[in-house]
Short mmCIF file of C-alpha atoms in Angstrom, two decimals:
data_model
loop_
_atom_site.label_atom_id
_atom_site.label_comp_id
_atom_site.label_asym_id
_atom_site.label_seq_id
_atom_site.Cartn_x
_atom_site.Cartn_y
_atom_site.Cartn_z
CA UNK N 294 30.75 -15.22 -5.71
CA UNK N 295 29.16 -16.86 -8.74
CA UNK N 296 32.39 -16.76 -10.75
CA UNK N 297 34.04 -20.20 -11.10
CA UNK N 298 37.55 -18.84 -10.53
CA UNK N 299 37.02 -17.26 -7.09
CA UNK N 300 39.80 -18.52 -4.78
CA UNK N 301 38.45 -20.88 -2.07
CA UNK N 302 40.07 -18.76 0.64
CA UNK N 303 38.04 -15.72 -0.45
CA UNK N 304 34.84 -17.78 -0.57
CA UNK N 305 35.40 -19.05 2.96
CA UNK N 306 36.01 -15.48 4.16
CA UNK N 307 32.79 -14.43 2.44
CA UNK N 308 30.85 -17.18 4.25
CA UNK N 309 32.11 -15.81 7.57
CA UNK N 310 31.13 -12.26 6.59
CA UNK N 311 27.69 -13.38 5.39
CA UNK N 312 27.02 -15.34 8.58
CA UNK N 313 27.91 -12.29 10.67
CA UNK N 314 25.71 -9.97 8.62
CA UNK N 315 22.82 -12.46 8.76
CA UNK N 316 23.03 -12.50 12.55
CA UNK N 317 23.23 -8.73 12.94
CA UNK N 318 21.23 -7.43 9.96
CA UNK N 319 18.20 -9.68 10.23
CA UNK N 320 18.89 -12.35 7.63
CA UNK N 321 18.35 -15.24 10.02
CA UNK N 322 15.28 -13.56 11.50
CA UNK N 323 13.74 -13.07 8.04
CA UNK N 324 14.31 -16.69 7.04
CA UNK N 325 12.99 -17.97 10.33
CA UNK N 326 9.88 -15.82 10.02
CA UNK N 327 9.19 -17.48 6.66
CA UNK N 328 9.40 -21.10 7.85
CA UNK N 329 8.95 -21.27 11.64
CA UNK N 330 5.15 -21.57 11.63
CA UNK N 331 5.34 -24.24 8.94
CA UNK N 332 7.76 -26.31 11.00
CA UNK N 333 5.61 -25.97 14.10
CA UNK N 334 2.53 -26.99 12.11
CA UNK N 335 4.28 -30.04 10.66
CA UNK N 336 5.38 -31.12 14.15
CA UNK N 337 1.84 -30.68 15.52
CA UNK N 338 0.52 -32.79 12.64
CA UNK N 339 2.83 -35.63 13.65
CA UNK N 340 6.03 -35.16 11.63
CA UNK N 341 8.98 -36.40 13.68
CA UNK N 342 11.49 -35.28 12.68
CA UNK N 343 10.33 -32.37 10.57
CA UNK N 344 12.49 -32.53 7.44
CA UNK N 345 13.64 -29.17 6.08
CA UNK N 346 15.41 -28.77 2.75
CA UNK N 347 17.70 -25.71 2.73
CA UNK N 348 18.38 -24.95 -0.94
CA UNK N 349 21.48 -22.91 -1.75
CA UNK N 350 22.74 -23.13 1.81
CA UNK N 351 25.99 -21.21 1.16
CA UNK N 352 28.10 -21.47 4.29
CA UNK N 353 25.36 -23.25 6.23
CA UNK N 354 24.86 -20.53 8.83
CA UNK N 355 21.07 -20.53 8.58
CA UNK N 356 20.90 -24.32 8.80
CA UNK N 357 22.85 -24.12 12.06
CA UNK N 358 20.68 -21.25 13.33
CA UNK N 359 17.52 -23.17 12.44
CA UNK N 360 18.61 -26.25 14.39
CA UNK N 361 19.49 -24.06 17.39
CA UNK N 362 16.03 -22.47 17.26
CA UNK N 363 14.36 -25.90 16.97
CA UNK N 364 16.28 -27.15 20.01
CA UNK N 365 15.12 -24.15 22.05
CA UNK N 366 11.54 -24.80 20.97
CA UNK N 367 11.74 -28.50 21.76
CA UNK N 368 11.15 -29.49 18.13
CA UNK N 369 12.77 -32.45 16.40
CA UNK N 370 14.07 -31.08 13.09
CA UNK N 371 16.34 -32.53 10.44
CA UNK N 372 17.93 -30.15 7.91
CA UNK N 373 19.30 -31.20 4.55
CA UNK N 374 21.53 -28.36 3.34
CA UNK N 375 22.18 -28.29 -0.42
CA UNK N 376 24.59 -26.21 -2.49
CA UNK N 377 26.24 -26.83 -5.88
CA UNK N 378 29.50 -25.12 -4.88
CA UNK N 379 32.09 -27.62 -3.57
CA UNK N 380 33.64 -24.99 -1.29
CA UNK N 381 30.24 -24.15 0.18
CA UNK N 382 29.35 -27.80 0.69
CA UNK N 383 32.71 -28.48 2.35
CA UNK N 384 32.38 -25.40 4.61
CA UNK N 385 28.85 -26.41 5.63
CA UNK N 386 30.06 -29.92 6.44
CA UNK N 387 32.51 -28.32 8.86
CA UNK N 388 29.64 -26.49 10.51
CA UNK N 389 27.69 -29.76 10.62
CA UNK N 390 30.43 -31.59 12.51
CA UNK N 391 29.05 -32.73 15.82
CA UNK N 392 25.58 -31.34 15.05
CA UNK N 393 22.99 -34.11 14.86
CA UNK N 394 20.26 -33.44 12.36
CA UNK N 395 22.32 -31.50 9.81
CA UNK N 396 23.10 -33.27 6.55
CA UNK N 397 24.94 -31.72 3.60
CA UNK N 398 24.62 -32.51 -0.10
CA UNK N 399 26.40 -30.98 -3.06
CA UNK N 400 23.62 -30.56 -5.61
CA UNK N 401 22.13 -28.01 -8.00
CA UNK N 402 19.58 -25.88 -6.18
CA UNK N 403 17.77 -25.22 -9.46
CA UNK N 404 16.99 -28.93 -9.52
CA UNK N 405 16.03 -29.89 -5.95
CA UNK N 406 17.46 -33.34 -5.21
CA UNK N 407 14.27 -34.83 -3.78
CA UNK N 408 11.06 -36.01 -5.38
CA UNK N 409 7.82 -34.42 -4.30
CA UNK N 410 6.78 -35.36 -0.79
CA UNK N 411 10.22 -36.24 0.54
CA UNK N 412 10.53 -33.16 2.75
CA UNK N 413 8.03 -31.22 4.83
CA UNK N 414 9.36 -27.67 4.48
CA UNK N 415 11.64 -26.06 1.89
CA UNK N 416 13.72 -22.91 2.40
CA UNK N 417 15.93 -20.82 0.13
CA UNK N 418 17.67 -17.62 1.20
CA UNK N 419 19.67 -15.27 -1.03
CA UNK N 420 19.25 -17.65 -3.96
CA UNK N 421 16.47 -16.21 -6.10
CA UNK N 422 18.37 -13.10 -7.20
CA UNK N 423 21.05 -15.39 -8.68
CA UNK N 424 18.43 -17.06 -10.92
CA UNK N 425 17.81 -15.46 -14.36
CA UNK N 426 14.58 -13.46 -14.31
CA UNK N 427 12.93 -15.64 -16.96
CA UNK N 428 13.51 -18.72 -14.77
CA UNK N 429 12.60 -17.33 -11.34
CA UNK N 430 8.94 -18.32 -11.32
CA UNK N 431 9.77 -21.85 -12.48
CA UNK N 432 12.39 -22.12 -9.73
CA UNK N 433 9.88 -21.05 -7.07
CA UNK N 434 7.31 -23.48 -8.46
CA UNK N 435 9.87 -26.31 -8.31
CA UNK N 436 10.51 -25.54 -4.63
CA UNK N 437 6.80 -25.55 -3.90
CA UNK N 438 6.42 -28.99 -5.47
CA UNK N 439 9.06 -30.59 -3.25
CA UNK N 440 7.65 -29.87 0.23
CA UNK N 441 4.40 -31.27 1.55
CA UNK N 442 3.62 -28.64 4.20
CA UNK N 443 4.99 -25.44 2.67
CA UNK N 444 8.03 -23.28 2.15
CA UNK N 445 9.72 -19.96 2.54
CA UNK N 446 12.11 -17.83 0.53
CA UNK N 447 14.10 -14.85 1.79
CA UNK N 448 15.91 -12.44 -0.47
CA UNK N 449 16.94 -8.81 -0.73
CA UNK N 450 14.67 -5.81 -1.16
CA UNK N 451 15.93 -3.49 -3.88
CA UNK N 452 15.98 0.03 -2.45
CA UNK N 453 18.44 2.82 -1.66
CA UNK N 454 18.65 2.19 2.08
CA UNK N 455 19.60 -1.51 1.81
CA UNK N 456 22.07 -0.75 -1.00
CA UNK N 457 24.02 1.91 0.86
CA UNK N 458 23.44 0.20 4.21
CA UNK N 459 25.13 -3.05 3.19
CA UNK N 460 28.01 -1.12 1.63
CA UNK N 461 28.52 0.80 4.87
CA UNK N 462 28.20 -2.36 6.97
CA UNK N 463 30.87 -4.08 4.87
CA UNK N 464 33.33 -1.27 5.54
CA UNK N 465 32.53 -0.84 9.24
CA UNK N 466 32.65 -4.59 9.87
CA UNK N 467 35.95 -5.00 8.05
CA UNK N 468 34.43 -7.50 5.62
CA UNK N 469 36.49 -9.10 2.89
CA UNK N 470 36.65 -8.08 -0.75
CA UNK N 471 33.91 -10.41 -1.95
CA UNK N 472 31.34 -9.25 0.58
CA UNK N 473 32.12 -5.58 -0.03
CA UNK N 474 31.76 -6.09 -3.79
CA UNK N 475 28.87 -8.56 -3.91
CA UNK N 476 26.75 -7.13 -1.08
CA UNK N 477 25.62 -3.96 -2.88
CA UNK N 478 25.49 -5.82 -6.20
CA UNK N 479 23.14 -8.41 -4.69
CA UNK N 480 20.83 -5.64 -3.43
CA UNK N 481 20.79 -4.18 -6.94
CA UNK N 482 19.66 -7.59 -8.20
CA UNK N 483 16.98 -7.84 -5.51
CA UNK N 484 13.25 -7.28 -5.72
CA UNK N 485 10.55 -4.79 -5.01
CA UNK N 486 7.44 -6.10 -3.21
CA UNK N 487 5.50 -5.73 -6.46
CA UNK N 488 8.03 -7.84 -8.36
CA UNK N 489 7.93 -10.44 -5.60
CA UNK N 490 4.15 -10.64 -5.91
CA UNK N 491 4.46 -11.07 -9.68
CA UNK N 492 6.90 -13.97 -9.26
CA UNK N 493 4.58 -15.72 -6.79
CA UNK N 494 1.66 -15.29 -9.16
CA UNK N 495 3.65 -16.58 -12.15
CA UNK N 496 4.69 -19.58 -10.04
CA UNK N 497 1.03 -20.40 -9.39
CA UNK N 498 1.28 -19.93 -5.62
CA UNK N 499 -2.19 -18.68 -4.80
CA UNK N 500 -1.56 -18.96 -1.04
CA UNK N 501 1.78 -17.14 -1.07
CA UNK N 502 2.40 -14.25 1.33
CA UNK N 503 5.00 -11.63 0.44
CA UNK N 504 6.27 -9.51 3.32
CA UNK N 505 8.89 -6.81 3.81
CA UNK N 506 11.34 -7.47 6.64
CA UNK N 507 13.34 -4.56 8.05
CA UNK N 508 15.94 -3.52 7.18
CA UNK N 509 16.59 -5.13 3.79
CA UNK N 510 14.72 -8.39 3.20
CA UNK N 511 11.64 -9.68 1.42
CA UNK N 512 10.09 -13.04 2.21
CA UNK N 513 7.76 -15.33 0.33
CA UNK N 514 5.96 -18.03 2.32
CA UNK N 515 3.24 -20.51 1.42
CA UNK N 516 1.32 -23.08 3.42
CA UNK N 517 0.79 -24.65 5.84
CA UNK N 518 -0.86 -27.50 4.04
CA UNK N 519 -2.16 -30.51 5.96
CA UNK N 520 0.42 -33.20 6.49
CA UNK N 521 -0.54 -36.35 4.61
CA UNK N 522 -1.14 -39.25 6.97
CA UNK N 523 0.67 -42.49 6.30
#
């Protein structure tokens, strides 16, 4: 999916496949587990709306899921979904149609588009394994600088079960070519818990919690930090 010459039609099919796998294989649940408490804390501290920056939003399925969760919880949340890919940004804008609180920007996720303090919570799912290893800690540190309350990252756990599991899921679910190719490859580029801890330490996140989420995810989360009063 990172290749510049992937046909837009195949990318859009991949976004559909990814959204379905995130619903059924725990991707949304892992991301939500990383940021839900931070959002609740920000709301209790007086943030209204709670501003969430979703870096590398892909097809926007988690941004939509997050707003649905917030509505069920009675929380006022505003999500800014960011992706450098024009096809991804356009697809997410389609998902945002008629959904108050979801805003879409085409921007480089390695350079978050907001200065420090402009958002309360930052989230990035399935992004870190696309970042070169030498730059991963700096990327995580840049995310941590943006949000005032805290942030969460979700990515893939590198292990045999997730590798073969996502390959099997792709076939059983009738996923498109990109998902069937990139799913196992993404797991191979994922992380062990020990590597995740090393990245958090290199990023200077002394309050970061790394957790394994069944069946195939790892999460990093940091905060909550007190919301600065105006």
